[in-house]
Short mmCIF file of C-alpha atoms in Angstrom, two decimals:
data_model
loop_
_atom_site.label_atom_id
_atom_site.label_comp_id
_atom_site.label_asym_id
_atom_site.label_seq_id
_atom_site.Cartn_x
_atom_site.Cartn_y
_atom_site.Cartn_z
CA MET A 6 0.09 -0.10 0.08
CA PHE A 7 0.73 3.16 -0.81
CA THR A 8 0.51 6.46 0.80
CA LEU A 9 -1.21 9.75 -0.13
CA VAL A 10 2.44 11.65 -1.05
CA GLU A 11 3.60 9.33 -1.63
CA LEU A 12 -0.16 7.05 -4.56
CA LEU A 13 0.04 10.61 -6.09
CA GLU A 14 3.47 10.92 -6.93
CA GLU A 15 3.40 6.78 -9.05
CA LEU A 16 -0.56 7.97 -10.85
CA LYS A 17 1.33 11.67 -11.87
CA ALA A 18 4.16 9.45 -12.97
CA ILE A 19 2.03 6.16 -14.20
CA ALA A 20 -0.13 8.53 -16.08
CA THR A 21 3.02 11.71 -18.03
CA GLY A 22 4.56 9.29 -18.76
CA ASP A 23 5.56 6.78 -22.37
CA ASP A 24 3.67 3.97 -21.08
CA PRO A 25 1.68 2.11 -23.93
CA LYS A 26 0.24 -0.56 -20.55
CA LYS A 27 -0.19 3.15 -18.41
CA LEU A 28 -3.61 2.15 -18.12
CA ALA A 29 -3.21 -1.68 -17.32
CA ARG A 30 -0.79 -0.62 -14.84
CA ILE A 31 -2.80 2.03 -13.45
CA ASN A 32 -6.43 -0.42 -12.77
CA THR A 33 -4.16 -2.65 -10.84
CA ILE A 34 -3.12 0.82 -8.65
CA PHE A 35 -6.91 0.77 -8.07
CA ALA A 36 -8.15 -3.64 -8.41
CA ASN A 37 -7.68 -3.96 -4.47
CA ARG A 38 -11.53 -2.76 -3.27
CA ARG A 39 -10.72 -3.41 0.13
CA ALA A 40 -7.42 0.04 -0.40
CA PRO A 41 -8.33 2.39 2.11
CA ALA A 42 -9.77 5.80 1.66
CA GLU A 43 -6.45 7.49 1.13
CA TYR A 44 -7.03 5.47 -2.45
CA GLN A 45 -9.92 8.12 -4.45
CA VAL A 46 -8.76 10.39 -3.59
CA GLY A 47 -6.16 9.38 -6.09
CA ARG A 48 -8.63 7.98 -8.36
CA HIS A 49 -10.36 11.98 -8.70
CA PHE A 50 -6.51 12.78 -9.15
CA VAL A 51 -5.28 10.74 -11.64
CA ALA A 52 -8.61 10.91 -13.93
CA LYS A 53 -8.15 14.31 -15.14
CA LEU A 54 -5.40 13.00 -16.13
CA LEU A 55 -5.96 9.87 -18.16
CA GLY A 56 -8.46 11.40 -20.57
CA GLU A 57 -6.46 11.82 -24.08
CA GLU A 58 -4.59 8.58 -23.10
CA VAL A 59 -8.41 6.00 -22.60
CA ASP A 60 -9.63 7.71 -25.93
CA ARG A 61 -6.16 6.72 -27.49
CA GLN A 62 -7.75 2.85 -26.03
CA LEU A 63 -11.30 2.91 -27.41
CA SER A 64 -10.01 3.71 -31.16
CA SER A 65 -7.25 1.23 -30.81
CA LEU A 66 -7.65 -2.16 -33.18
CA ASP A 67 -6.63 -4.05 -30.55
CA PRO A 68 -9.56 -4.82 -27.90
CA VAL A 69 -7.56 -5.95 -25.16
CA ALA A 70 -6.23 -1.55 -24.97
CA ARG A 71 -10.23 -1.89 -25.85
CA LYS A 72 -10.40 -3.57 -22.59
CA ASP A 73 -8.61 -1.40 -20.79
CA ALA A 74 -9.97 0.76 -20.90
CA ILE A 75 -13.20 0.08 -19.97
CA ALA A 76 -12.01 -1.06 -16.45
CA SER A 77 -9.59 1.95 -16.31
CA ALA A 78 -14.39 3.17 -16.35
CA ILE A 79 -15.14 1.45 -13.64
CA LEU A 80 -11.46 1.49 -11.54
CA VAL A 81 -11.50 5.52 -12.06
CA PHE A 82 -13.59 7.57 -13.35
CA PRO A 83 -16.78 8.84 -11.71
CA ARG A 84 -19.87 7.37 -12.80
CA GLY A 85 -20.87 9.59 -15.23
CA GLY A 86 -16.89 10.05 -16.97
CA ALA A 87 -17.62 6.09 -16.52
CA ALA A 88 -20.82 5.60 -18.92
CA ARG A 89 -19.35 8.45 -21.86
CA VAL A 90 -16.67 5.72 -21.72
CA LEU A 91 -18.74 2.62 -21.32
CA ARG A 92 -21.19 4.24 -24.68
CA ARG A 93 -18.63 4.15 -27.06
CA VAL A 94 -18.38 0.45 -26.51
CA PHE A 95 -21.55 -0.22 -25.64
CA HIS A 96 -21.86 -2.71 -29.40
CA ASP A 97 -18.50 -3.15 -29.88
CA PRO A 98 -17.88 -6.20 -33.19
CA ASP A 99 -15.35 -7.91 -30.98
CA SER A 100 -17.77 -10.17 -28.68
CA SER A 101 -16.11 -9.95 -25.66
CA VAL A 102 -15.29 -6.10 -25.82
CA ARG A 103 -19.25 -5.98 -26.18
CA THR A 104 -19.53 -7.43 -23.18
CA LEU A 105 -17.51 -6.24 -20.89
CA ALA A 106 -19.03 -2.88 -21.79
CA ARG A 107 -22.80 -4.68 -21.34
CA ARG A 108 -21.65 -6.05 -17.44
CA THR A 109 -19.75 -2.51 -16.00
CA ALA A 110 -22.79 -0.99 -17.23
CA GLY A 111 -24.56 -3.15 -15.08
CA LYS A 112 -22.18 -2.46 -12.27
CA LEU A 113 -23.07 0.63 -12.17
CA GLY A 114 -26.93 0.47 -12.42
CA PHE A 115 -27.25 2.32 -15.70
CA SER A 116 -28.29 1.17 -19.96
CA GLU A 117 -28.09 2.57 -23.55
CA ALA A 118 -29.93 5.92 -23.70
CA ALA A 119 -31.67 5.50 -26.57
CA PRO A 120 -35.61 5.10 -27.62
CA PRO A 121 -37.40 2.13 -27.85
CA ASP A 122 -36.94 0.04 -31.30
CA VAL A 123 -39.97 -0.66 -32.01
CA ARG A 124 -39.44 -2.58 -35.27
CA TYR A 125 -39.01 -5.73 -33.08
CA PRO A 126 -41.91 -6.72 -31.49
CA LYS A 127 -41.81 -6.50 -27.21
CA ASP A 128 -40.91 -9.00 -25.23
CA HIS A 129 -42.37 -11.59 -22.47
CA LEU A 130 -42.73 -8.06 -20.47
CA GLY A 131 -44.80 -6.23 -22.90
CA ARG A 132 -41.35 -3.12 -23.25
CA PHE A 133 -40.02 -2.56 -26.80
CA PRO A 134 -35.65 -3.35 -26.57
CA THR A 135 -33.49 0.26 -27.72
CA THR A 136 -31.40 -2.29 -29.70
CA GLY A 137 -28.99 -0.62 -30.70
CA TRP A 138 -26.82 -2.05 -33.58
CA ALA A 139 -27.74 -4.69 -33.74
CA PHE A 140 -30.15 -4.16 -36.51
CA GLY A 141 -28.61 -3.88 -39.07
CA ILE A 142 -25.44 -4.30 -38.41
CA PHE A 143 -25.16 -7.20 -36.17
CA ALA A 144 -26.91 -10.72 -36.97
CA SER A 145 -29.44 -10.71 -34.54
CA THR A 146 -32.10 -14.04 -34.31
CA ALA A 147 -35.53 -11.50 -33.49
CA LYS A 148 -37.85 -10.63 -36.05
CA ARG A 149 -38.63 -7.49 -37.49
CA LYS A 150 -42.73 -6.84 -36.98
CA LYS A 151 -42.16 -6.07 -41.35
CA ALA A 152 -39.33 -7.68 -42.39
CA LYS A 153 -38.95 -5.68 -45.66
CA ALA A 154 -37.04 -7.98 -48.64
CA PRO A 155 -33.78 -6.70 -50.18
CA ALA A 156 -33.43 -4.72 -53.11
CA ARG A 157 -32.90 -6.73 -55.84
CA ALA A 158 -29.60 -6.47 -58.18
CA GLY A 159 -31.96 -6.87 -60.92
CA LYS A 160 -34.01 -3.74 -59.97
CA LEU A 161 -30.45 -1.49 -59.90
CA ALA A 162 -29.68 -3.45 -63.44
CA LEU A 163 -26.64 -4.47 -61.01
CA PRO A 164 -25.05 -7.55 -62.02
CA ALA A 165 -25.98 -10.68 -61.33
CA LEU A 166 -23.41 -12.47 -60.14
CA ALA A 167 -24.29 -16.10 -59.12
CA SER A 168 -20.44 -17.72 -58.18
CA PRO A 169 -17.54 -16.81 -57.24
CA ASP A 170 -16.16 -17.12 -60.76
CA ALA A 171 -19.13 -14.78 -61.95
CA VAL A 172 -17.51 -12.55 -59.63
CA ALA A 173 -13.79 -13.44 -60.50
CA LYS A 174 -15.08 -13.06 -64.19
CA LEU A 175 -15.61 -8.79 -63.50
CA VAL A 176 -13.25 -7.89 -61.39
CA GLY A 177 -11.06 -9.65 -63.91
CA VAL A 178 -8.57 -11.88 -61.56
CA ALA A 179 -8.06 -16.03 -61.19
CA GLU A 180 -10.49 -17.53 -58.49
CA LYS A 181 -7.78 -18.73 -57.18
CA ASP A 182 -6.56 -15.50 -55.90
CA PHE A 183 -8.78 -14.34 -54.61
CA ALA A 184 -7.14 -15.85 -50.75
CA LYS A 185 -4.56 -14.79 -51.86
CA LEU A 186 -6.35 -10.28 -52.02
CA MET A 187 -8.20 -11.02 -49.16
CA ARG A 188 -4.82 -12.30 -46.22
CA ALA A 189 -4.07 -10.35 -43.28
CA GLY A 190 -2.10 -7.42 -42.65
CA THR A 191 0.55 -5.48 -44.68
CA GLY A 192 3.07 -8.69 -45.32
CA PRO A 193 4.68 -10.72 -48.87
CA GLY A 194 1.87 -11.21 -50.45
CA SER A 195 -1.26 -9.06 -48.49
CA GLY A 196 -3.76 -6.50 -50.54
CA TYR A 197 -2.59 -3.73 -48.37
CA VAL A 198 -0.08 -0.77 -47.80
CA GLU A 199 -0.24 1.35 -44.44
CA PHE A 200 0.91 4.96 -43.95
CA GLU A 201 -0.19 7.46 -41.70
CA ILE A 202 -0.03 11.45 -43.06
CA PRO A 203 -0.76 14.15 -41.25
CA LYS A 204 -4.84 16.29 -40.97
CA ALA A 205 -4.29 19.58 -41.81
CA LYS A 206 -5.54 20.27 -37.81
CA GLY A 207 -2.41 17.92 -35.61
CA GLY A 208 -2.35 13.98 -34.76
CA SER A 209 -2.01 11.51 -37.63
CA ARG A 210 -4.01 9.83 -39.35
CA ARG A 211 -4.41 5.67 -40.62
CA ILE A 212 -4.02 5.03 -44.63
CA ALA A 213 -4.46 1.52 -45.92
CA ALA A 214 -4.23 1.40 -49.23
CA PRO A 215 -4.78 -1.04 -51.95
CA ARG A 216 -2.02 -2.60 -53.62
CA LYS A 217 -2.11 -2.85 -56.90
CA GLN A 218 -4.29 -5.31 -58.09
CA LEU A 219 -6.55 -5.32 -55.08
CA ARG A 220 -7.10 -1.47 -56.66
CA THR A 221 -8.36 -3.03 -59.50
CA VAL A 222 -10.81 -5.84 -58.13
CA GLN A 223 -11.84 -2.95 -54.98
CA ARG A 224 -12.24 -0.87 -58.21
CA LYS A 225 -14.09 -2.88 -60.45
CA ILE A 226 -16.97 -3.77 -57.59
CA LEU A 227 -17.27 0.44 -57.50
CA ASP A 228 -18.38 0.77 -60.83
CA GLU A 229 -20.27 -2.06 -62.16
CA ILE A 230 -21.40 -2.26 -58.36
CA LEU A 231 -21.97 0.43 -55.71
CA GLY A 232 -21.71 2.99 -57.92
CA LYS A 233 -25.15 2.90 -59.91
CA VAL A 234 -26.85 2.44 -55.40
CA PRO A 235 -28.53 5.48 -55.67
CA VAL A 236 -27.33 6.78 -52.28
CA HIS A 237 -30.21 9.75 -49.90
CA ASP A 238 -30.47 12.64 -50.84
CA ALA A 239 -29.02 13.81 -48.43
CA CYS A 240 -25.69 12.54 -48.63
CA HIS A 241 -22.75 14.25 -50.27
CA GLY A 242 -19.62 13.34 -49.80
CA PHE A 243 -18.27 11.26 -52.57
CA VAL A 244 -21.03 11.49 -54.53
CA THR A 245 -20.56 12.29 -58.81
CA GLY A 246 -23.28 15.74 -58.60
CA ARG A 247 -22.47 17.08 -55.43
CA SER A 248 -19.93 18.42 -53.70
CA THR A 249 -18.46 20.99 -49.70
CA VAL A 250 -21.08 23.90 -51.94
CA THR A 251 -24.67 21.32 -52.23
CA ASN A 252 -23.60 20.51 -48.46
CA ALA A 253 -23.69 24.59 -47.44
CA LYS A 254 -25.72 25.76 -49.81
CA PRO A 255 -29.35 24.07 -47.88
CA HIS A 256 -27.38 25.59 -44.77
CA GLU A 257 -27.34 29.70 -46.56
CA GLY A 258 -28.05 32.27 -44.72
CA ALA A 259 -29.92 29.82 -41.45
CA ALA A 260 -30.94 31.50 -37.77
CA ILE A 261 -28.79 28.32 -36.55
CA VAL A 262 -26.33 26.22 -37.51
CA ILE A 263 -25.21 23.16 -36.00
CA LYS A 264 -22.72 21.11 -36.94
CA LEU A 265 -21.56 17.25 -35.79
CA ASP A 266 -18.70 14.87 -35.85
CA LEU A 267 -18.88 11.02 -36.51
CA LYS A 268 -15.24 9.12 -35.01
CA ASP A 269 -13.97 6.68 -36.21
CA PHE A 270 -16.41 6.84 -39.60
CA PHE A 271 -14.29 4.73 -41.86
CA PRO A 272 -13.41 1.89 -38.90
CA THR A 273 -16.97 1.48 -38.15
CA VAL A 274 -17.75 -0.10 -40.74
CA HIS A 275 -17.14 -3.01 -40.04
CA PHE A 276 -17.00 -6.41 -41.64
CA ARG A 277 -20.51 -7.89 -40.82
CA ARG A 278 -22.20 -4.36 -41.42
CA VAL A 279 -20.75 -4.57 -45.51
CA ARG A 280 -21.40 -8.02 -45.55
CA GLY A 281 -25.31 -6.55 -44.81
CA LEU A 282 -25.19 -4.33 -47.38
CA PHE A 283 -24.58 -6.85 -50.32
CA THR A 284 -27.03 -8.99 -48.70
CA GLN A 285 -29.44 -6.22 -48.83
CA LEU A 286 -28.16 -5.44 -52.94
CA GLY A 287 -29.91 -8.92 -53.33
CA TYR A 288 -26.84 -11.29 -53.68
CA SER A 289 -26.21 -14.95 -51.63
CA ALA A 290 -24.30 -14.27 -48.16
CA ASP A 291 -21.71 -16.90 -50.27
CA ILE A 292 -21.21 -13.99 -53.02
CA ALA A 293 -21.98 -10.82 -50.37
CA THR A 294 -19.60 -12.47 -47.88
CA LEU A 295 -16.66 -12.34 -50.74
CA LEU A 296 -17.18 -9.47 -51.50
CA ALA A 297 -16.79 -8.22 -48.21
CA GLY A 298 -14.40 -9.80 -47.58
CA LEU A 299 -11.84 -7.62 -50.88
CA THR A 300 -13.79 -4.04 -49.90
CA THR A 301 -12.84 -4.57 -45.87
CA TYR A 302 -8.88 -5.68 -44.30
CA ARG A 303 -8.23 -7.45 -41.36
CA PRO A 304 -4.99 -4.86 -39.55
CA LYS A 305 -2.53 -7.36 -37.94
CA LEU A 306 -1.95 -6.78 -34.04
CA PRO A 307 1.49 -5.76 -32.82
CA SER A 308 0.87 -8.72 -30.17
CA GLY A 309 0.05 -11.24 -33.71
CA GLY A 310 -3.49 -11.14 -33.33
CA VAL A 311 -5.97 -10.56 -36.28
CA VAL A 312 -8.48 -7.26 -36.65
CA TRP A 313 -11.94 -8.74 -36.45
CA PRO A 314 -14.65 -8.04 -37.44
CA GLY A 315 -12.38 -6.47 -40.81
CA ILE A 316 -13.34 -2.72 -41.45
CA LEU A 317 -13.37 -0.47 -44.17
CA PRO A 318 -9.94 0.35 -45.50
CA GLN A 319 -9.15 4.92 -45.12
CA GLY A 320 -8.04 4.60 -49.10
CA ALA A 321 -9.81 2.36 -50.64
CA PRO A 322 -11.30 3.61 -53.91
CA THR A 323 -15.12 1.49 -53.07
CA SER A 324 -15.05 3.18 -48.98
CA PRO A 325 -16.18 6.16 -49.60
CA ALA A 326 -19.86 4.14 -51.72
CA ILE A 327 -19.83 2.06 -48.58
CA ALA A 328 -19.80 3.92 -46.26
CA ASN A 329 -23.34 6.21 -47.84
CA LEU A 330 -24.92 3.61 -48.95
CA THR A 331 -24.44 1.85 -44.73
CA CYS A 332 -25.30 5.75 -43.59
CA ARG A 333 -28.85 5.26 -46.20
CA ARG A 334 -30.34 5.04 -42.86
CA LEU A 335 -29.12 6.99 -40.17
CA ASP A 336 -29.81 9.80 -43.11
CA ASN A 337 -33.67 9.29 -44.03
CA ARG A 338 -33.85 8.66 -39.62
CA LEU A 339 -32.17 12.16 -39.21
CA SER A 340 -33.73 13.83 -42.15
CA LYS A 341 -36.62 13.14 -40.94
CA LEU A 342 -35.80 13.98 -37.68
CA ALA A 343 -35.04 17.38 -39.19
CA GLU A 344 -37.75 17.99 -40.71
CA LYS A 345 -40.47 17.30 -37.64
CA VAL A 346 -38.61 20.25 -36.28
CA GLY A 347 -38.15 22.92 -38.57
CA ALA A 348 -35.05 21.59 -39.38
CA THR A 349 -32.08 21.24 -42.98
CA TYR A 350 -29.76 18.41 -43.16
CA THR A 351 -27.06 17.64 -44.49
CA ARG A 352 -24.08 14.86 -44.64
CA TYR A 353 -20.71 15.58 -45.87
CA ALA A 354 -19.01 11.58 -44.89
CA ASP A 355 -18.60 11.80 -41.88
CA ASP A 356 -20.23 16.06 -40.98
CA LEU A 357 -22.93 15.61 -39.61
CA THR A 358 -24.51 19.74 -40.04
CA PHE A 359 -28.21 20.99 -38.99
CA SER A 360 -30.06 23.73 -40.14
CA PHE A 361 -32.88 25.80 -38.22
CA ALA A 362 -33.66 28.72 -40.69
CA LYS A 363 -35.77 30.08 -38.10
CA VAL A 364 -34.85 30.41 -33.68
CA PRO A 365 -36.46 27.10 -32.54
CA GLU A 366 -39.89 26.89 -29.96
CA LEU A 367 -37.79 23.47 -29.08
CA ARG A 368 -34.34 23.41 -26.77
CA ILE A 369 -31.43 22.44 -29.16
CA GLY A 370 -30.30 20.10 -26.05
CA ARG A 371 -33.13 18.17 -26.96
CA PHE A 372 -33.05 17.55 -29.86
CA LEU A 373 -29.51 17.01 -29.84
CA TRP A 374 -29.80 13.89 -27.42
CA PHE A 375 -32.86 12.80 -30.01
CA VAL A 376 -29.66 13.14 -32.57
CA ASP A 377 -26.87 12.25 -30.73
CA ALA A 378 -29.67 8.78 -29.48
CA ILE A 379 -30.01 7.98 -33.67
CA CYS A 380 -26.28 7.84 -34.28
CA GLN A 381 -26.27 4.99 -31.45
CA GLN A 382 -29.08 2.89 -33.79
CA GLU A 383 -27.48 2.46 -36.86
CA GLY A 384 -23.97 2.32 -35.67
CA PHE A 385 -21.81 5.18 -35.02
CA VAL A 386 -20.77 7.73 -31.76
CA GLU A 387 -20.60 11.60 -32.64
CA ARG A 388 -17.11 13.44 -31.82
CA PRO A 389 -18.77 16.18 -28.90
CA ASP A 390 -15.58 18.00 -28.83
CA LYS A 391 -16.31 18.95 -32.07
CA ARG A 392 -19.94 19.67 -31.99
CA ARG A 393 -20.49 23.91 -32.57
CA ILE A 394 -23.67 25.17 -32.40
CA LEU A 395 -23.47 28.49 -34.55
CA ARG A 396 -25.72 31.32 -33.87
CA ALA A 397 -26.38 33.60 -37.04
CA LYS A 398 -23.80 36.69 -35.24
CA HIS A 399 -21.24 34.24 -34.95
CA GLN A 400 -19.04 33.14 -38.57
CA GLN A 401 -21.62 30.22 -40.24
CA ARG A 402 -18.51 28.29 -41.47
CA ILE A 403 -19.74 24.49 -43.07
CA THR A 404 -17.14 21.94 -44.27
CA GLY A 405 -14.51 25.40 -45.21
CA ILE A 406 -17.72 27.28 -46.93
CA VAL A 407 -19.34 30.44 -45.21
CA VAL A 408 -22.76 30.98 -45.73
CA ASN A 409 -24.22 33.51 -43.13
CA ASN A 410 -25.24 35.74 -46.30
CA GLY A 411 -24.73 33.80 -49.32
CA ILE A 412 -22.01 31.17 -51.04
CA HIS A 413 -19.01 32.00 -50.09
CA VAL A 414 -15.16 30.95 -49.51
CA PRO A 415 -14.32 32.56 -45.69
CA ARG A 416 -12.66 35.99 -46.18
CA ALA A 417 -8.71 35.16 -44.20
CA ASP A 418 -8.49 32.79 -47.59
CA ARG A 419 -9.17 35.24 -49.71
CA LYS A 420 -7.26 37.78 -47.85
CA ARG A 421 -4.67 35.32 -47.96
CA PHE A 422 -4.39 33.25 -51.32
CA ARG A 423 -5.11 37.67 -53.01
CA ALA A 424 -1.85 37.96 -50.90
CA ILE A 425 0.24 35.16 -52.51
CA LEU A 426 -1.06 36.33 -55.69
CA HIS A 427 0.52 39.85 -55.46
CA ASN A 428 3.04 38.63 -54.27
CA CYS A 429 3.78 36.57 -57.29
CA LYS A 430 2.84 39.16 -59.83
CA LYS A 431 4.99 41.48 -58.32
CA HIS A 432 7.99 38.76 -57.33
CA GLY A 433 7.78 36.03 -60.18
CA VAL A 434 5.97 32.77 -59.04
CA ALA A 435 9.34 30.76 -57.60
CA SER A 436 9.67 33.28 -54.88
CA GLN A 437 6.37 33.04 -53.01
CA ALA A 438 7.01 28.62 -53.36
CA ASN A 439 9.57 28.37 -49.99
CA GLY A 440 10.33 24.96 -51.48
CA ARG A 441 6.27 23.44 -52.48
CA THR A 442 7.65 21.10 -55.47
CA ASP A 443 3.46 21.73 -55.60
CA PHE A 444 3.03 25.06 -55.78
CA GLU A 445 1.90 26.16 -59.25
CA ALA A 446 -0.58 22.84 -58.85
CA TYR A 447 -1.59 24.87 -55.26
CA LEU A 448 -2.08 28.33 -56.84
CA ALA A 449 -4.30 26.46 -60.23
CA GLY A 450 -6.73 24.29 -57.19
CA TYR A 451 -7.33 26.41 -55.03
CA ALA A 452 -9.06 28.73 -57.75
CA ALA A 453 -10.59 26.05 -59.80
CA TYR A 454 -11.93 25.77 -55.76
CA VAL A 455 -12.76 29.50 -55.07
CA HIS A 456 -14.70 29.74 -58.95
CA MET A 457 -16.94 26.80 -57.91
CA VAL A 458 -18.03 28.79 -54.68
CA GLU A 459 -17.54 32.72 -56.02
CA PRO A 460 -17.44 31.98 -59.66
CA ALA A 461 -17.24 35.36 -59.87
CA LEU A 462 -14.46 35.77 -57.67
CA GLY A 463 -13.31 32.40 -58.82
CA THR A 464 -12.53 33.54 -63.01
CA ALA A 465 -10.75 36.73 -62.24
CA TRP A 466 -8.79 34.08 -60.14
CA VAL A 467 -8.74 31.38 -62.51
CA THR A 468 -6.86 33.82 -65.39
CA GLU A 469 -4.81 35.63 -63.20
CA VAL A 470 -3.35 32.08 -62.01
CA ALA A 471 -2.78 30.72 -65.82
CA ARG A 472 -1.92 34.19 -66.49
CA LEU A 473 1.17 33.99 -64.14
CA LEU A 474 1.75 30.20 -64.61
CA GLY A 475 2.48 31.49 -68.33
CA GLU A 476 5.24 33.87 -68.08
CA ALA A 477 6.96 32.15 -65.37
CA HIS A 478 7.60 29.23 -68.20
CA GLY A 479 8.01 31.88 -70.94
#
């Protein structure tokens, strides 16, 4: 046992150190339920230091790391903090993580915060279940009240795939190569390579990019199957003919704009959900399983294990289309909710936007509770740190576009680019590159972007950039 001073010093050293097993070590310290009262002070002290680490481990692909985060929730965090941790893994794809989360929630005396799911019949006590992510994500034996037949491939003009050989002919590879393309990890012979790229606002993003042969296969699946299935009208990301402009324009001149962000958007869409999507498109269980295997990725863990179920890789050409189609019911439910309260809803990838033309009568907090509950039921978790409520007196920026009074590029961005063009005109294009090898492409690309948002200003800038680049090349 530690004295209070020794305990606090030990906890601080562990929590602020670089040990990847810090949560497991702290959990060991607090595992003794007969520890003296001083340990309650230690719990309160260290809980404030573990927020980022718990969040990191909850996002880990390793189920062991997620279990350590759950253990910290019940051993260290206060009840409210524990609830925020557990709600992210209450329906985890890994059955052992999911079971631990549910048992922990039961010990703390709370259940899932979601409205009753009336798609299922009442139980023996006359209650509707709060099914959460069960429907459409995990296999369920519950009988729906109104079963709907899946959309048939023929109705959507999709290729009829009766056997793996038909899939092989469609994607242009030999049937015997499927096992290699679906091999786990990034080792020799596997279908993927992994690397990280920096995020615009700090941190890094892990990319799992398919190698050439698998990329060709996925392109064929995208062109011949996924690209032919319509997405919801509220979806604007990665959709032909739609853009950040079409996503922002419905919210122009709103009294209130609410922006939300879904956490771990692509990894949340796992193999079972993708297989369910292909089944809904009319393909047999075997073909749906094969197509899901070709479009998901099973990373290898440092321990040597393999992530299961596989996840949607961020870097594959099929991932955006699969994510959008998986969100069709989410988009439909949120659109209906928005319509009911007089709001407008759009989604661009993992960015959700709601706007009210006039200040609503209902409480915004109550509205957001329903939004959050629907997201949970459809298998997604909102990032509370990314939530923004913007009134008309503030700059209302949606997917990088200001919508307060018309559609505009942010003023600061316009001033910066105007200054760059002025300096290029005065000192030459090369003087402003600052070592960037893609500087000329940046100039042309940004001018084209402004032309898309503000055609009048963009036309002048596109002409100016073309003249500057022409002079730079003689």
